[in-house]
């Protein structure tokens, strides 16, 4: 009986190895650390942006937000508004999140489609806060696309030699992982 069990186990083991060998080979990947992402994001600030044509907004001091559950990256920004008497001497925090995409023309990983996530302004009266919250999605859109990383020739050399190009971008607790996929044939 033990001999039969051993024969079955050996047969299953060899069949399992054959099936595993038929799976796709592991794809190359490149990790972009949270520190690199923060450095790229910080380089864009401080910024002055008009808000509703009446107010000037100074946005600075970003804090990186990694949201793996949503596969998004974001920033918590310090916001000061000039031209609003109720806001003099007060600072707020605005959280914005981005989807990610790879732009092949300049080899960049970019944050795209900024989305207003949260707005906190301690000490601001409720009515003014609500009015400002209505204007914030437009402010988030003004941030536009954000270049987060430029892939170097060195980072792309081996995957390109293997016939791969950047594909899926995955946000993790440590940063962003770029998974490479087989190159697609150019149209035409």
PDB file of C-alpha atoms in Angstrom:
ATOM      1  CA  UNK A   1       0.000   0.000   0.000  1.00  0.00           C
ATOM      2  CA  UNK A   2       2.821   2.399   0.836  1.00  0.00           C
ATOM      3  CA  UNK A   3       4.406   1.564  -2.500  1.00  0.00           C
ATOM      4  CA  UNK A   4       1.223   2.564  -4.379  1.00  0.00           C
ATOM      5  CA  UNK A   5       1.036   5.818  -2.465  1.00  0.00           C
ATOM      6  CA  UNK A   6       4.645   6.561  -3.337  1.00  0.00           C
ATOM      7  CA  UNK A   7       3.978   5.843  -7.055  1.00  0.00           C
ATOM      8  CA  UNK A   8       0.939   8.171  -7.060  1.00  0.00           C
ATOM      9  CA  UNK A   9       2.927  10.915  -5.301  1.00  0.00           C
ATOM     10  CA  UNK A  10       5.780  10.628  -7.823  1.00  0.00           C
ATOM     11  CA  UNK A  11       3.344  10.756 -10.740  1.00  0.00           C
ATOM     12  CA  UNK A  12       1.619  13.840  -9.320  1.00  0.00           C
ATOM     13  CA  UNK A  13       4.936  15.517  -8.586  1.00  0.00           C
ATOM     14  CA  UNK A  14       6.238  15.059 -12.139  1.00  0.00           C
ATOM     15  CA  UNK A  15       2.906  16.195 -13.632  1.00  0.00           C
ATOM     16  CA  UNK A  16       2.980  19.276 -11.373  1.00  0.00           C
ATOM     17  CA  UNK A  17       6.508  20.115 -12.549  1.00  0.00           C
ATOM     18  CA  UNK A  18       5.428  19.829 -16.199  1.00  0.00           C
ATOM     19  CA  UNK A  19       2.476  22.144 -15.596  1.00  0.00           C
ATOM     20  CA  UNK A  20       4.683  24.635 -13.761  1.00  0.00           C
ATOM     21  CA  UNK A  21       7.178  24.585 -16.631  1.00  0.00           C
ATOM     22  CA  UNK A  22       4.390  25.506 -19.073  1.00  0.00           C
ATOM     23  CA  UNK A  23       3.489  28.654 -17.122  1.00  0.00           C
ATOM     24  CA  UNK A  24       4.737  31.957 -18.471  1.00  0.00           C
ATOM     25  CA  UNK A  25       8.271  32.806 -17.429  1.00  0.00           C
ATOM     26  CA  UNK A  26       8.576  35.480 -14.748  1.00  0.00           C
ATOM     27  CA  UNK A  27       8.382  38.993 -16.136  1.00  0.00           C
ATOM     28  CA  UNK A  28      11.042  41.590 -15.403  1.00  0.00           C
ATOM     29  CA  UNK A  29      10.054  44.335 -12.994  1.00  0.00           C
ATOM     30  CA  UNK A  30      11.489  47.559 -11.640  1.00  0.00           C
ATOM     31  CA  UNK A  31      10.781  49.030  -8.214  1.00  0.00           C
ATOM     32  CA  UNK A  32      10.556  52.773  -7.634  1.00  0.00           C
ATOM     33  CA  UNK A  33      11.014  53.494  -3.940  1.00  0.00           C
ATOM     34  CA  UNK A  34       8.772  55.754  -1.885  1.00  0.00           C
ATOM     35  CA  UNK A  35      11.812  58.014  -1.318  1.00  0.00           C
ATOM     36  CA  UNK A  36      12.303  58.470  -5.088  1.00  0.00           C
ATOM     37  CA  UNK A  37       8.601  59.216  -5.547  1.00  0.00           C
ATOM     38  CA  UNK A  38       8.621  61.729  -2.701  1.00  0.00           C
ATOM     39  CA  UNK A  39      11.668  63.494  -4.147  1.00  0.00           C
ATOM     40  CA  UNK A  40      10.015  63.813  -7.581  1.00  0.00           C
ATOM     41  CA  UNK A  41       6.775  65.049  -6.045  1.00  0.00           C
ATOM     42  CA  UNK A  42       8.523  67.574  -3.782  1.00  0.00           C
ATOM     43  CA  UNK A  43      10.368  69.091  -6.741  1.00  0.00           C
ATOM     44  CA  UNK A  44       7.014  70.427  -8.053  1.00  0.00           C
ATOM     45  CA  UNK A  45       6.291  72.527  -4.980  1.00  0.00           C
ATOM     46  CA  UNK A  46       5.645  75.185  -3.812  1.00  0.00           C
ATOM     47  CA  UNK A  47       3.137  76.208  -6.490  1.00  0.00           C
ATOM     48  CA  UNK A  48       0.815  79.180  -6.800  1.00  0.00           C
ATOM     49  CA  UNK A  49      -2.515  78.413  -8.434  1.00  0.00           C
ATOM     50  CA  UNK A  50      -5.539  80.630  -9.139  1.00  0.00           C
ATOM     51  CA  UNK A  51      -8.801  79.424  -7.623  1.00  0.00           C
ATOM     52  CA  UNK A  52     -12.116  80.468  -9.170  1.00  0.00           C
ATOM     53  CA  UNK A  53     -10.419  83.539 -10.677  1.00  0.00           C
ATOM     54  CA  UNK A  54     -10.624  85.338  -7.326  1.00  0.00           C
ATOM     55  CA  UNK A  55      -8.202  83.699  -4.948  1.00  0.00           C
ATOM     56  CA  UNK A  56      -4.535  82.738  -5.062  1.00  0.00           C
ATOM     57  CA  UNK A  57      -3.626  79.388  -3.538  1.00  0.00           C
ATOM     58  CA  UNK A  58      -0.103  78.514  -2.405  1.00  0.00           C
ATOM     59  CA  UNK A  59       0.393  74.741  -2.314  1.00  0.00           C
ATOM     60  CA  UNK A  60       3.492  73.332  -0.627  1.00  0.00           C
ATOM     61  CA  UNK A  61       5.089  70.728   1.651  1.00  0.00           C
ATOM     62  CA  UNK A  62       3.767  67.523   0.107  1.00  0.00           C
ATOM     63  CA  UNK A  63       3.595  64.308   2.078  1.00  0.00           C
ATOM     64  CA  UNK A  64       3.519  61.165  -0.044  1.00  0.00           C
ATOM     65  CA  UNK A  65       0.447  58.920   0.221  1.00  0.00           C
ATOM     66  CA  UNK A  66       0.685  55.307  -0.968  1.00  0.00           C
ATOM     67  CA  UNK A  67      -2.738  53.692  -1.437  1.00  0.00           C
ATOM     68  CA  UNK A  68      -2.115  50.080  -2.556  1.00  0.00           C
ATOM     69  CA  UNK A  69      -5.765  49.078  -2.022  1.00  0.00           C
ATOM     70  CA  UNK A  70      -6.818  51.605  -4.698  1.00  0.00           C
ATOM     71  CA  UNK A  71      -3.589  51.266  -6.734  1.00  0.00           C
ATOM     72  CA  UNK A  72      -3.172  55.020  -6.447  1.00  0.00           C
ATOM     73  CA  UNK A  73      -0.539  57.415  -5.284  1.00  0.00           C
ATOM     74  CA  UNK A  74      -1.260  60.714  -3.627  1.00  0.00           C
ATOM     75  CA  UNK A  75      -0.024  63.744  -1.785  1.00  0.00           C
ATOM     76  CA  UNK A  76      -1.110  65.574   1.326  1.00  0.00           C
ATOM     77  CA  UNK A  77      -0.475  69.250   0.571  1.00  0.00           C
ATOM     78  CA  UNK A  78      -0.299  72.319   2.806  1.00  0.00           C
ATOM     79  CA  UNK A  79      -2.606  75.008   1.403  1.00  0.00           C
ATOM     80  CA  UNK A  80      -2.646  78.756   2.103  1.00  0.00           C
ATOM     81  CA  UNK A  81      -5.227  80.992   0.436  1.00  0.00           C
ATOM     82  CA  UNK A  82      -4.579  84.671  -0.280  1.00  0.00           C
ATOM     83  CA  UNK A  83      -7.548  86.984  -0.808  1.00  0.00           C
ATOM     84  CA  UNK A  84      -9.908  85.282   1.631  1.00  0.00           C
ATOM     85  CA  UNK A  85     -10.241  87.351   4.825  1.00  0.00           C
ATOM     86  CA  UNK A  86     -11.539  84.376   6.839  1.00  0.00           C
ATOM     87  CA  UNK A  87      -8.394  82.407   5.937  1.00  0.00           C
ATOM     88  CA  UNK A  88      -5.671  84.899   6.875  1.00  0.00           C
ATOM     89  CA  UNK A  89      -2.896  83.281   8.860  1.00  0.00           C
ATOM     90  CA  UNK A  90      -4.461  79.808   8.669  1.00  0.00           C
ATOM     91  CA  UNK A  91      -3.228  76.755   6.773  1.00  0.00           C
ATOM     92  CA  UNK A  92      -5.162  73.763   5.541  1.00  0.00           C
ATOM     93  CA  UNK A  93      -4.277  70.288   4.344  1.00  0.00           C
ATOM     94  CA  UNK A  94      -5.557  68.963   1.024  1.00  0.00           C
ATOM     95  CA  UNK A  95      -5.215  65.317  -0.014  1.00  0.00           C
ATOM     96  CA  UNK A  96      -5.090  64.524  -3.714  1.00  0.00           C
ATOM     97  CA  UNK A  97      -4.683  61.069  -5.295  1.00  0.00           C
ATOM     98  CA  UNK A  98      -3.508  60.114  -8.771  1.00  0.00           C
ATOM     99  CA  UNK A  99      -3.879  57.141 -11.063  1.00  0.00           C
ATOM    100  CA  UNK A 100      -0.648  56.053 -12.737  1.00  0.00           C
ATOM    101  CA  UNK A 101       0.412  55.602 -16.338  1.00  0.00           C
ATOM    102  CA  UNK A 102       3.592  55.001 -18.296  1.00  0.00           C
ATOM    103  CA  UNK A 103       4.419  57.446 -21.106  1.00  0.00           C
ATOM    104  CA  UNK A 104       6.656  55.700 -23.656  1.00  0.00           C
ATOM    105  CA  UNK A 105       7.621  58.862 -25.577  1.00  0.00           C
ATOM    106  CA  UNK A 106       9.722  60.202 -22.703  1.00  0.00           C
ATOM    107  CA  UNK A 107      10.014  56.986 -20.606  1.00  0.00           C
ATOM    108  CA  UNK A 108       8.175  58.473 -17.600  1.00  0.00           C
ATOM    109  CA  UNK A 109       5.875  57.135 -14.924  1.00  0.00           C
ATOM    110  CA  UNK A 110       3.209  59.776 -14.346  1.00  0.00           C
ATOM    111  CA  UNK A 111       0.475  60.543 -11.887  1.00  0.00           C
ATOM    112  CA  UNK A 112      -2.679  61.343 -13.856  1.00  0.00           C
ATOM    113  CA  UNK A 113      -6.284  62.351 -13.314  1.00  0.00           C
ATOM    114  CA  UNK A 114      -5.847  63.988  -9.900  1.00  0.00           C
ATOM    115  CA  UNK A 115      -8.789  63.439  -7.614  1.00  0.00           C
ATOM    116  CA  UNK A 116      -9.674  65.461  -4.500  1.00  0.00           C
ATOM    117  CA  UNK A 117      -9.719  63.088  -1.533  1.00  0.00           C
ATOM    118  CA  UNK A 118      -9.949  65.133   1.672  1.00  0.00           C
ATOM    119  CA  UNK A 119      -9.683  68.709   2.953  1.00  0.00           C
ATOM    120  CA  UNK A 120      -9.037  69.753   6.546  1.00  0.00           C
ATOM    121  CA  UNK A 121      -8.875  73.320   7.828  1.00  0.00           C
ATOM    122  CA  UNK A 122      -8.825  73.595  11.615  1.00  0.00           C
ATOM    123  CA  UNK A 123     -10.511  76.765  12.820  1.00  0.00           C
ATOM    124  CA  UNK A 124     -12.368  77.532   9.567  1.00  0.00           C
ATOM    125  CA  UNK A 125     -16.115  78.118   9.971  1.00  0.00           C
ATOM    126  CA  UNK A 126     -18.349  75.433   8.468  1.00  0.00           C
ATOM    127  CA  UNK A 127     -19.927  77.588   5.720  1.00  0.00           C
ATOM    128  CA  UNK A 128     -16.595  78.863   4.392  1.00  0.00           C
ATOM    129  CA  UNK A 129     -15.204  75.344   4.523  1.00  0.00           C
ATOM    130  CA  UNK A 130     -18.126  73.997   2.468  1.00  0.00           C
ATOM    131  CA  UNK A 131     -17.733  76.776  -0.109  1.00  0.00           C
ATOM    132  CA  UNK A 132     -14.017  76.022  -0.467  1.00  0.00           C
ATOM    133  CA  UNK A 133     -14.634  72.277  -0.750  1.00  0.00           C
ATOM    134  CA  UNK A 134     -16.829  72.959  -3.776  1.00  0.00           C
ATOM    135  CA  UNK A 135     -13.899  74.689  -5.511  1.00  0.00           C
ATOM    136  CA  UNK A 136     -11.255  72.089  -4.665  1.00  0.00           C
ATOM    137  CA  UNK A 137     -11.897  69.544  -7.449  1.00  0.00           C
ATOM    138  CA  UNK A 138     -11.001  72.304  -9.946  1.00  0.00           C
ATOM    139  CA  UNK A 139      -7.822  73.015  -7.979  1.00  0.00           C
ATOM    140  CA  UNK A 140      -6.870  69.320  -8.075  1.00  0.00           C
ATOM    141  CA  UNK A 141      -7.321  69.331 -11.861  1.00  0.00           C
ATOM    142  CA  UNK A 142      -4.947  72.319 -12.170  1.00  0.00           C
ATOM    143  CA  UNK A 143      -2.156  70.168 -10.771  1.00  0.00           C
ATOM    144  CA  UNK A 144      -2.299  68.187 -14.037  1.00  0.00           C
ATOM    145  CA  UNK A 145      -0.052  65.214 -14.687  1.00  0.00           C
ATOM    146  CA  UNK A 146       2.913  64.758 -12.400  1.00  0.00           C
ATOM    147  CA  UNK A 147       6.134  63.117 -13.604  1.00  0.00           C
ATOM    148  CA  UNK A 148       7.096  60.747 -10.798  1.00  0.00           C
ATOM    149  CA  UNK A 149       9.992  58.842 -12.369  1.00  0.00           C
ATOM    150  CA  UNK A 150      11.940  58.840 -15.618  1.00  0.00           C
ATOM    151  CA  UNK A 151      13.118  55.349 -16.575  1.00  0.00           C
ATOM    152  CA  UNK A 152      16.821  55.413 -17.408  1.00  0.00           C
ATOM    153  CA  UNK A 153      18.343  53.595 -20.370  1.00  0.00           C
ATOM    154  CA  UNK A 154      20.024  51.311 -17.833  1.00  0.00           C
ATOM    155  CA  UNK A 155      16.672  50.416 -16.223  1.00  0.00           C
ATOM    156  CA  UNK A 156      15.178  49.587 -19.625  1.00  0.00           C
ATOM    157  CA  UNK A 157      18.208  47.906 -21.277  1.00  0.00           C
ATOM    158  CA  UNK A 158      17.748  44.323 -20.038  1.00  0.00           C
ATOM    159  CA  UNK A 159      13.940  44.194 -20.423  1.00  0.00           C
ATOM    160  CA  UNK A 160      14.201  45.650 -23.956  1.00  0.00           C
ATOM    161  CA  UNK A 161      16.838  43.059 -24.866  1.00  0.00           C
ATOM    162  CA  UNK A 162      14.420  40.366 -23.665  1.00  0.00           C
ATOM    163  CA  UNK A 163      11.607  41.869 -25.784  1.00  0.00           C
ATOM    164  CA  UNK A 164       9.710  43.556 -22.945  1.00  0.00           C
ATOM    165  CA  UNK A 165       8.341  47.052 -22.365  1.00  0.00           C
ATOM    166  CA  UNK A 166       6.842  48.752 -19.277  1.00  0.00           C
ATOM    167  CA  UNK A 167       3.271  47.660 -18.674  1.00  0.00           C
ATOM    168  CA  UNK A 168       1.316  47.380 -15.436  1.00  0.00           C
ATOM    169  CA  UNK A 169       2.078  49.807 -12.603  1.00  0.00           C
ATOM    170  CA  UNK A 170       1.351  48.557  -9.100  1.00  0.00           C
ATOM    171  CA  UNK A 171       1.362  50.733  -5.970  1.00  0.00           C
ATOM    172  CA  UNK A 172       2.760  48.945  -2.907  1.00  0.00           C
ATOM    173  CA  UNK A 173       3.530  49.997   0.651  1.00  0.00           C
ATOM    174  CA  UNK A 174       7.160  50.555  -0.405  1.00  0.00           C
ATOM    175  CA  UNK A 175       6.545  52.532  -3.629  1.00  0.00           C
ATOM    176  CA  UNK A 176       5.600  51.524  -7.184  1.00  0.00           C
ATOM    177  CA  UNK A 177       6.483  48.360  -9.075  1.00  0.00           C
ATOM    178  CA  UNK A 178       6.669  48.572 -12.870  1.00  0.00           C
ATOM    179  CA  UNK A 179       5.923  45.174 -14.425  1.00  0.00           C
ATOM    180  CA  UNK A 180       7.185  44.646 -17.952  1.00  0.00           C
ATOM    181  CA  UNK A 181       5.110  42.922 -20.640  1.00  0.00           C
ATOM    182  CA  UNK A 182       6.047  41.498 -24.032  1.00  0.00           C
ATOM    183  CA  UNK A 183       6.433  44.296 -26.571  1.00  0.00           C
ATOM    184  CA  UNK A 184       3.471  44.919 -28.799  1.00  0.00           C
ATOM    185  CA  UNK A 185       4.033  45.189 -32.530  1.00  0.00           C
ATOM    186  CA  UNK A 186       3.796  48.763 -33.829  1.00  0.00           C
ATOM    187  CA  UNK A 187       0.619  49.468 -35.838  1.00  0.00           C
ATOM    188  CA  UNK A 188       0.924  49.494 -39.584  1.00  0.00           C
TER     189      UNK A 188
END
